[in-house]
Short mmCIF file of C-alpha atoms and ligand atoms in Angstrom, two decimals:
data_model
loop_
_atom_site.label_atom_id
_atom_site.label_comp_id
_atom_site.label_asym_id
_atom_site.label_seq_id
_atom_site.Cartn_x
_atom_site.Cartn_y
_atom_site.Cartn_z
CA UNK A 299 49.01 268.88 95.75
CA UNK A 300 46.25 267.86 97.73
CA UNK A 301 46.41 264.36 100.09
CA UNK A 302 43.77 263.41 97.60
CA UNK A 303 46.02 264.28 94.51
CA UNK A 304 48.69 262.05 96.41
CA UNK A 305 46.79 259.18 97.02
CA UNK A 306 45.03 258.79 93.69
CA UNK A 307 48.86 259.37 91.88
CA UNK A 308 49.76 256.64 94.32
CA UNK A 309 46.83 254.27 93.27
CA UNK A 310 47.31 254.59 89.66
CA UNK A 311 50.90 254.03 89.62
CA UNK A 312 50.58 250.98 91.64
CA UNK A 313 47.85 249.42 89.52
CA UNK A 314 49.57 249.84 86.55
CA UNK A 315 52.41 248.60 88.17
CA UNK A 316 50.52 245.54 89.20
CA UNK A 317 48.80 245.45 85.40
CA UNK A 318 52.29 245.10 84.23
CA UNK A 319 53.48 242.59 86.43
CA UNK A 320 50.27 240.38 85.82
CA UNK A 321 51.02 240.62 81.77
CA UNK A 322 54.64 239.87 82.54
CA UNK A 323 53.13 236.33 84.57
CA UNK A 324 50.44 235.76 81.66
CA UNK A 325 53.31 235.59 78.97
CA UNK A 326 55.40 233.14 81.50
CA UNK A 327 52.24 231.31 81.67
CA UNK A 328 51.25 231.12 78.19
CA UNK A 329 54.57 230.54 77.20
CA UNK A 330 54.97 227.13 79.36
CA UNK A 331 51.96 225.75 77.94
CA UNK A 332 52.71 226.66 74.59
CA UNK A 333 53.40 224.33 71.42
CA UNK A 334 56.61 226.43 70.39
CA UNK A 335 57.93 224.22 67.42
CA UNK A 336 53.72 225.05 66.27
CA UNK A 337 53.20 228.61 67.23
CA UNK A 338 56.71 230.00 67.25
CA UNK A 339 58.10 231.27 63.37
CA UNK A 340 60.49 233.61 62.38
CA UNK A 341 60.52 236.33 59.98
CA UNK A 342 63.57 237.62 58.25
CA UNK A 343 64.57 240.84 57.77
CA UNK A 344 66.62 242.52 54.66
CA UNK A 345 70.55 243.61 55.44
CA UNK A 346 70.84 245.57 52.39
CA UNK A 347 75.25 245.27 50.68
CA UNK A 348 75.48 249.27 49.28
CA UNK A 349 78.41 248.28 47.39
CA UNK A 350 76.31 245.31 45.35
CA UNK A 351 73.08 246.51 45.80
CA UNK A 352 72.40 243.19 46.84
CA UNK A 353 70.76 241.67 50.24
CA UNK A 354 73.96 240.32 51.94
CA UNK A 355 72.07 238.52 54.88
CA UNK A 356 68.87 238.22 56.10
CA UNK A 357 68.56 238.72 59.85
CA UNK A 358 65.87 235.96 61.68
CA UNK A 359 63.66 237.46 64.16
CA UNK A 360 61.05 235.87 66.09
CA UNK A 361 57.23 236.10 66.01
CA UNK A 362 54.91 234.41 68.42
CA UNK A 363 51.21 234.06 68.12
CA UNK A 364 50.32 232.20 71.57
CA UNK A 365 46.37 231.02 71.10
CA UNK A 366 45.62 232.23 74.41
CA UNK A 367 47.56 236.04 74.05
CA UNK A 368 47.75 236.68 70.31
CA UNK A 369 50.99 238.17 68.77
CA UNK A 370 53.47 238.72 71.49
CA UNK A 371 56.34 240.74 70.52
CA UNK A 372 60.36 239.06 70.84
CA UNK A 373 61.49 241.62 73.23
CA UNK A 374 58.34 240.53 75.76
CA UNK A 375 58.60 237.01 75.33
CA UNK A 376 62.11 236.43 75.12
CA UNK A 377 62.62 238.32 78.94
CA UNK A 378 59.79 236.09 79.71
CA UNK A 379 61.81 232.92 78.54
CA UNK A 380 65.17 233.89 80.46
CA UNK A 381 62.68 234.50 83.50
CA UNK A 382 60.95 231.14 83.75
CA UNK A 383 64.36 228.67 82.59
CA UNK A 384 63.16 228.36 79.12
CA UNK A 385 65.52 230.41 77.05
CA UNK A 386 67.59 227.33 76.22
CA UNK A 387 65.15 225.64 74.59
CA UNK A 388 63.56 228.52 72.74
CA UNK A 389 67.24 229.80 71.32
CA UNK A 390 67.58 226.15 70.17
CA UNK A 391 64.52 225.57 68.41
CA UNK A 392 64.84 229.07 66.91
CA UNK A 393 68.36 228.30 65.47
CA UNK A 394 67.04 225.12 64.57
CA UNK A 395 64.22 226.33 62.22
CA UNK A 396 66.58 229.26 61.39
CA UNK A 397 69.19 226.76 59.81
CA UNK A 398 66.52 224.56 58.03
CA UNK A 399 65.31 227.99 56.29
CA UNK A 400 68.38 229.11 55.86
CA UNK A 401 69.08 225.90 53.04
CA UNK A 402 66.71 227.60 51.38
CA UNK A 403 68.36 230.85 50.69
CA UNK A 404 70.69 231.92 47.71
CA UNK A 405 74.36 230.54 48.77
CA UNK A 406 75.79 233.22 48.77
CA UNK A 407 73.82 234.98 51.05
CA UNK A 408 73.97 234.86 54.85
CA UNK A 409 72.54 234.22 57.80
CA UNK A 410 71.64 236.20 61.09
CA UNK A 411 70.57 235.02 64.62
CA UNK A 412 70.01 236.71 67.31
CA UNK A 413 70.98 235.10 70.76
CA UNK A 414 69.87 235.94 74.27
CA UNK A 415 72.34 237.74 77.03
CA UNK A 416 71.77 233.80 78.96
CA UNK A 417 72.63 231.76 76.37
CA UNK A 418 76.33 232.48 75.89
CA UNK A 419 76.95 232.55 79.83
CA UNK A 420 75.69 228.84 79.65
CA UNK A 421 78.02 226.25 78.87
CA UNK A 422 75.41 223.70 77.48
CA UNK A 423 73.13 225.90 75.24
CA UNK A 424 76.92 226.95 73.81
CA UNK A 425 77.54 223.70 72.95
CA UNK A 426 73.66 222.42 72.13
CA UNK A 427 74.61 225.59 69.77
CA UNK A 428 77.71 224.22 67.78
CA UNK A 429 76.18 220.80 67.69
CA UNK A 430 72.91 222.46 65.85
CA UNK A 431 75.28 224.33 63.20
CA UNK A 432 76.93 220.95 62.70
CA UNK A 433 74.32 218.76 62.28
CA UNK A 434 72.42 220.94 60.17
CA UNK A 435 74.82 221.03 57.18
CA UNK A 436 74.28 224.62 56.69
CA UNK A 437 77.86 226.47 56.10
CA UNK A 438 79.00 227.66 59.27
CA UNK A 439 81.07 230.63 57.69
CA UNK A 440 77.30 232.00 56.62
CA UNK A 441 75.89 232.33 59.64
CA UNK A 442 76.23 235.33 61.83
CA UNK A 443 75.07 235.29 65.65
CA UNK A 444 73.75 238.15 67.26
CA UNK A 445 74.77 239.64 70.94
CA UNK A 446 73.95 242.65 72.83
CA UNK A 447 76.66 244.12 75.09
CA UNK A 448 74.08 242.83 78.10
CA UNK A 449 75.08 239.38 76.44
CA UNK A 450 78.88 239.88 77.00
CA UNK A 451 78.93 242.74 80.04
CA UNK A 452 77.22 239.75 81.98
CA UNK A 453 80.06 237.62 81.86
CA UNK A 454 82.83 238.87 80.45
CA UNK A 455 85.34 235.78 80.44
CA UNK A 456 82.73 232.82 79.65
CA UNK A 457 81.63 235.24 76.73
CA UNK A 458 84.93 235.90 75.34
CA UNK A 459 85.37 231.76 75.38
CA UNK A 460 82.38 230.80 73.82
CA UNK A 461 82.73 233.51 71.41
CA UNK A 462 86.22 232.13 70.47
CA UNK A 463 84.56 228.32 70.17
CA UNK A 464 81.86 229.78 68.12
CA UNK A 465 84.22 231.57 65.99
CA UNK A 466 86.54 228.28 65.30
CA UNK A 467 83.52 226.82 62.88
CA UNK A 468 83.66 229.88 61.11
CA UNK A 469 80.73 231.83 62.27
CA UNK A 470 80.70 235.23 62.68
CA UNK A 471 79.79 237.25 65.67
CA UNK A 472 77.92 240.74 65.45
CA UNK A 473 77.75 243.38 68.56
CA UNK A 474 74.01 244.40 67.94
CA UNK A 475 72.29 247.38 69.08
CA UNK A 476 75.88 248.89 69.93
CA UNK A 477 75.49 252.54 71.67
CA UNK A 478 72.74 251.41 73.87
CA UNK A 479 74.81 249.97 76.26
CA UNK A 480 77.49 251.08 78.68
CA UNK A 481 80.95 250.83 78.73
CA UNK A 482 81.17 250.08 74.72
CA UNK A 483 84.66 251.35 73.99
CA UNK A 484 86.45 249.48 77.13
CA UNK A 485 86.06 246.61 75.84
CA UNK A 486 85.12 246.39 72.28
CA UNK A 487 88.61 245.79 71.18
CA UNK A 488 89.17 242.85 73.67
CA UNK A 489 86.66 240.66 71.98
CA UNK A 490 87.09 238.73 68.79
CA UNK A 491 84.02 240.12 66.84
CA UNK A 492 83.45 240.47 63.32
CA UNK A 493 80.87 243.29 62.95
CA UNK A 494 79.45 246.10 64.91
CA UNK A 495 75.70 246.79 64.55
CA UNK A 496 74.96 250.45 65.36
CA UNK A 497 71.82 250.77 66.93
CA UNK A 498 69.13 252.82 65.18
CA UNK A 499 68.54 255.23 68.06
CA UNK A 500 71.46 256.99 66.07
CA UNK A 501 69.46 257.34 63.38
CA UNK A 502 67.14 259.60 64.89
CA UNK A 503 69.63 262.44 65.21
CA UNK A 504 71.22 261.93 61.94
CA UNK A 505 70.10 265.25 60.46
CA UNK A 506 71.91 267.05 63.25
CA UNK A 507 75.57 267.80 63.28
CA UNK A 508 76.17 266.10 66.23
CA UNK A 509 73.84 263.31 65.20
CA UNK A 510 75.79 262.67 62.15
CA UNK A 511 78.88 263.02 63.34
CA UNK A 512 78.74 260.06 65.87
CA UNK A 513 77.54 257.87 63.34
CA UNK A 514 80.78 258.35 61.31
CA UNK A 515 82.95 258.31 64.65
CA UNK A 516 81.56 255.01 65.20
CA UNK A 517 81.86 253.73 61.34
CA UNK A 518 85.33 254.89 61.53
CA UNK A 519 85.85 253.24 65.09
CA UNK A 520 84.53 249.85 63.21
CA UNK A 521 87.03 250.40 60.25
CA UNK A 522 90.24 251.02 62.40
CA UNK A 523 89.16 247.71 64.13
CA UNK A 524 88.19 246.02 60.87
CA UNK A 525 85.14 244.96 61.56
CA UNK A 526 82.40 245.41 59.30
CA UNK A 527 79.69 248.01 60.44
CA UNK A 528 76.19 248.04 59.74
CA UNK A 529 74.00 250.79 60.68
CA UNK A 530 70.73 250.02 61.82
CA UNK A 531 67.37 251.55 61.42
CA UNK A 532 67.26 253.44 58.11
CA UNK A 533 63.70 254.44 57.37
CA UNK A 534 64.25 256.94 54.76
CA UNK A 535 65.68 257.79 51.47
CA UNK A 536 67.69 260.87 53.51
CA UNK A 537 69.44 258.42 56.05
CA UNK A 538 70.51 255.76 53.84
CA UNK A 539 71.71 258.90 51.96
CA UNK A 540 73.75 259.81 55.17
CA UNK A 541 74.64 256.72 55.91
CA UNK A 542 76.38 255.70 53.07
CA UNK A 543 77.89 259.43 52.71
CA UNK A 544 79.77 258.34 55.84
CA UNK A 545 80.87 255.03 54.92
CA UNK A 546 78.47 252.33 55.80
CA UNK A 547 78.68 249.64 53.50
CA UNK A 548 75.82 247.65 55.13
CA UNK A 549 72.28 248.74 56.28
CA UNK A 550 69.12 247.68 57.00
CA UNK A 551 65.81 249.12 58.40
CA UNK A 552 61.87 249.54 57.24
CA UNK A 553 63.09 251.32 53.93
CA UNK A 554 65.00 248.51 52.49
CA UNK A 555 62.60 246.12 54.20
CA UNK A 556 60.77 245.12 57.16
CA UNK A 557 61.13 241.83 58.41
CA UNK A 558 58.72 239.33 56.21
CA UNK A 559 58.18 235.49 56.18
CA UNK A 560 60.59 233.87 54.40
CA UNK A 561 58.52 233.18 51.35
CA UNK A 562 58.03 236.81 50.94
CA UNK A 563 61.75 237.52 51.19
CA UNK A 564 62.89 235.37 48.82
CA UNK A 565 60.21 236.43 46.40
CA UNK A 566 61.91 240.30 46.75
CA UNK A 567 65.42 238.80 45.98
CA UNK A 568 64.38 236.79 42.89
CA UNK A 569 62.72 239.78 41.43
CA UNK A 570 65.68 242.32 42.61
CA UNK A 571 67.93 239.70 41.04
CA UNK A 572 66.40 239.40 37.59
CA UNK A 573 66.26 243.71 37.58
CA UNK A 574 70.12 243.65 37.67
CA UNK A 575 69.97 240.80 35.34
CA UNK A 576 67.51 243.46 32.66
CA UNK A 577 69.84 246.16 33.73
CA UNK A 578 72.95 244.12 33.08
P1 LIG B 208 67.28 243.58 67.06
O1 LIG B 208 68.10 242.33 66.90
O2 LIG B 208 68.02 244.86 67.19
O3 LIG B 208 66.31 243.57 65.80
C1 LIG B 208 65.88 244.71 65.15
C2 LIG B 208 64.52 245.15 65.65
O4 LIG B 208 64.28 246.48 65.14
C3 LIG B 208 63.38 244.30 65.14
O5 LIG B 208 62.33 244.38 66.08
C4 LIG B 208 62.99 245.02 63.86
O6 LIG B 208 61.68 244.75 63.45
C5 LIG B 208 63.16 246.46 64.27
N1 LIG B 208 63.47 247.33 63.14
C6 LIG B 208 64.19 247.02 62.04
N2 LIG B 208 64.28 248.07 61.22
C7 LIG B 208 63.62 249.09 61.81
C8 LIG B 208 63.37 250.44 61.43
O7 LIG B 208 63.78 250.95 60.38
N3 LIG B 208 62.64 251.20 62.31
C9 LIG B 208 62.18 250.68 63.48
N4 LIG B 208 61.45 251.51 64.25
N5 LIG B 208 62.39 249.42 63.86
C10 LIG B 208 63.11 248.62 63.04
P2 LIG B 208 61.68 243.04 66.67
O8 LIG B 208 61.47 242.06 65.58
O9 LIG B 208 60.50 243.48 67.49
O10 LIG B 208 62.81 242.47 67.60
C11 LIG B 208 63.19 243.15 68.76
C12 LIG B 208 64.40 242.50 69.41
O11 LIG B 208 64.05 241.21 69.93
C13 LIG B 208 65.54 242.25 68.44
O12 LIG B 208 66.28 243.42 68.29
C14 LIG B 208 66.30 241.15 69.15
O13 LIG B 208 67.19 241.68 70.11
C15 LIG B 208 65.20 240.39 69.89
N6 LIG B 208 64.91 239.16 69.14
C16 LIG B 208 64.18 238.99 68.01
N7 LIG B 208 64.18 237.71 67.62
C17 LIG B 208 64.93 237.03 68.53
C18 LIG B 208 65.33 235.66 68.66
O14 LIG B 208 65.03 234.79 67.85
N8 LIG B 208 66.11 235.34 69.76
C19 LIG B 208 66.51 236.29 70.67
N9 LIG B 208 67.25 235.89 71.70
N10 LIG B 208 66.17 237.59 70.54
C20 LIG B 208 65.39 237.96 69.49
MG1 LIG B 209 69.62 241.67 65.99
MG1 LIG B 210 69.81 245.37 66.48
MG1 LIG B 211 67.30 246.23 68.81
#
């Protein structure tokens, strides 16, 4: 390579560095301006029972269209949150609208929330958390939180206690995007969960032998521990095909649904609900 070569490699890597870092501080920006209660909503996506045929929970997942950026996707804005001291208060009024939609689902289907890797490592938003199940008069025992193995690798031992607290009103704790972490085995089986959510990178080797055969290591893994599994990411006929060839009772991905308002959802489940009720 020429010095030239070298310098203008150097140049563009540094301004797209720098691009990135200035849409990192626009999003902070935006985001501590913002009306979140107005321009923050979530949508819900299907989690799909095989053994029913029936959606067994909805999960919530948040969309934010800031007037100043447009859409801004969860993964972008929820770093941006835990970067600028705000997570607290956007977990909180996400559970809180979560909960008020949630009256409004069948009762006998559940609930999914999604936390951040702070919010369990802080005492307060723990706490601000049960007081919001509580007071909201949704039933505990139908609601499922959400956490990555970030969540719990962060803090290990403030984790495992707030998981226990959370787990005393009845709700149920996932491990999501499992696989994409480190260290999953170790500790997997010192944590009171209730389901393992394996993340749909898997699902991109599924037609391979090796592909497929570490999805059913890991749906056997969750049945030794007996812990419900759901595999993540189905797109196609083939890998829900797969998947439930090897077990998994519960999935959920753009074929059985991509996350909708809630209006929209509940639409799909009346009119799946009144086919079994013409098939019946
Ligand atoms: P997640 O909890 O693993 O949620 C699943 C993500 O995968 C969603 O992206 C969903 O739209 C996408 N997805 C679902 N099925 C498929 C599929 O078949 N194919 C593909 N390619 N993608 C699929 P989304 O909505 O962009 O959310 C990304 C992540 O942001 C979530 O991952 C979750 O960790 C986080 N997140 C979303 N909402 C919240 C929230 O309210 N609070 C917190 N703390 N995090 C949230
Ligand atoms: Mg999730
Ligand atoms: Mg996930
Ligand atoms: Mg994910």
């Amino acid at each position: 390579h020429s010095k030239e070569q070298r310098r203008g490699a150097t140049t563009l890597f540094s301004q797209e560095h720098k691009d990135a870092i200035h849409a990192e501080q626009a999003v902070e920006t935006a985001l501590r301006t913002a009306d979140l209660a107005a321009e923050m909503v979530l949508h819900y996506q299907p989690i799909l029972d095989t053994e029913t045929g029936r959606i067994a929970f909805v999960e919530g997942l948040a969309r934010w269209t800031s007037p100043s950026l447009g859409q801004v996707g969860p993964d972008r804005f929820i770093a941006a949150a835990e970067r600028c001291g705000m997570i607290h208060t956007v977990t909180l009024l996400l559970l809180r609208k979560a909960l008020a939609d949630g009256a409004r689902l069948p009762p006998e289907t559940g609930l999914s929330f999604n936390l951040s890797a702070h919010d369990l490592a802080s005492p307060e938003t723990v706490l601000a958390i049960l007081a919001a199940v509580q007071g909201s008069g949704f039933d505990p025992r139908r609601l499922t939180l959400e956490l990555t193995e970030t969540a719990l690798m962060r803090d290990f031992d403030h984790a495992k206690a707030a998981i226990t607290a959370l787990r005393s009103l009845g709700i149920k704790i996932a491990l999501d995007d499992f696989g994409t972490g480190y260290s999953s085995l170790g500790y997997v089986h010192r944590l009171p969960l209730d389901k393992i959510k394996i993340d749909r990178s898997f699902m991109v080797d599924i037609n391979t032998d090796r592909g497929c055969s570490l999805i059913s290591t890991i749906l056997d893994l969750c049945r030794n521990l007996g812990l419900d599994g759901i595999v993540e990411g189905i797109e196609t006929q083939a890998q829900l095909d797969v998947a439930r060839r090897h077990g998994s009772r519960y999935v959920q991905g753009y074929h059985i649904g991509r996350p909708m308002p809630l209006a929209d959802l509940l639409q799909r489940m009346d009119h799946d609900a009144g086919a079994v009720r013409r098939r019946a």
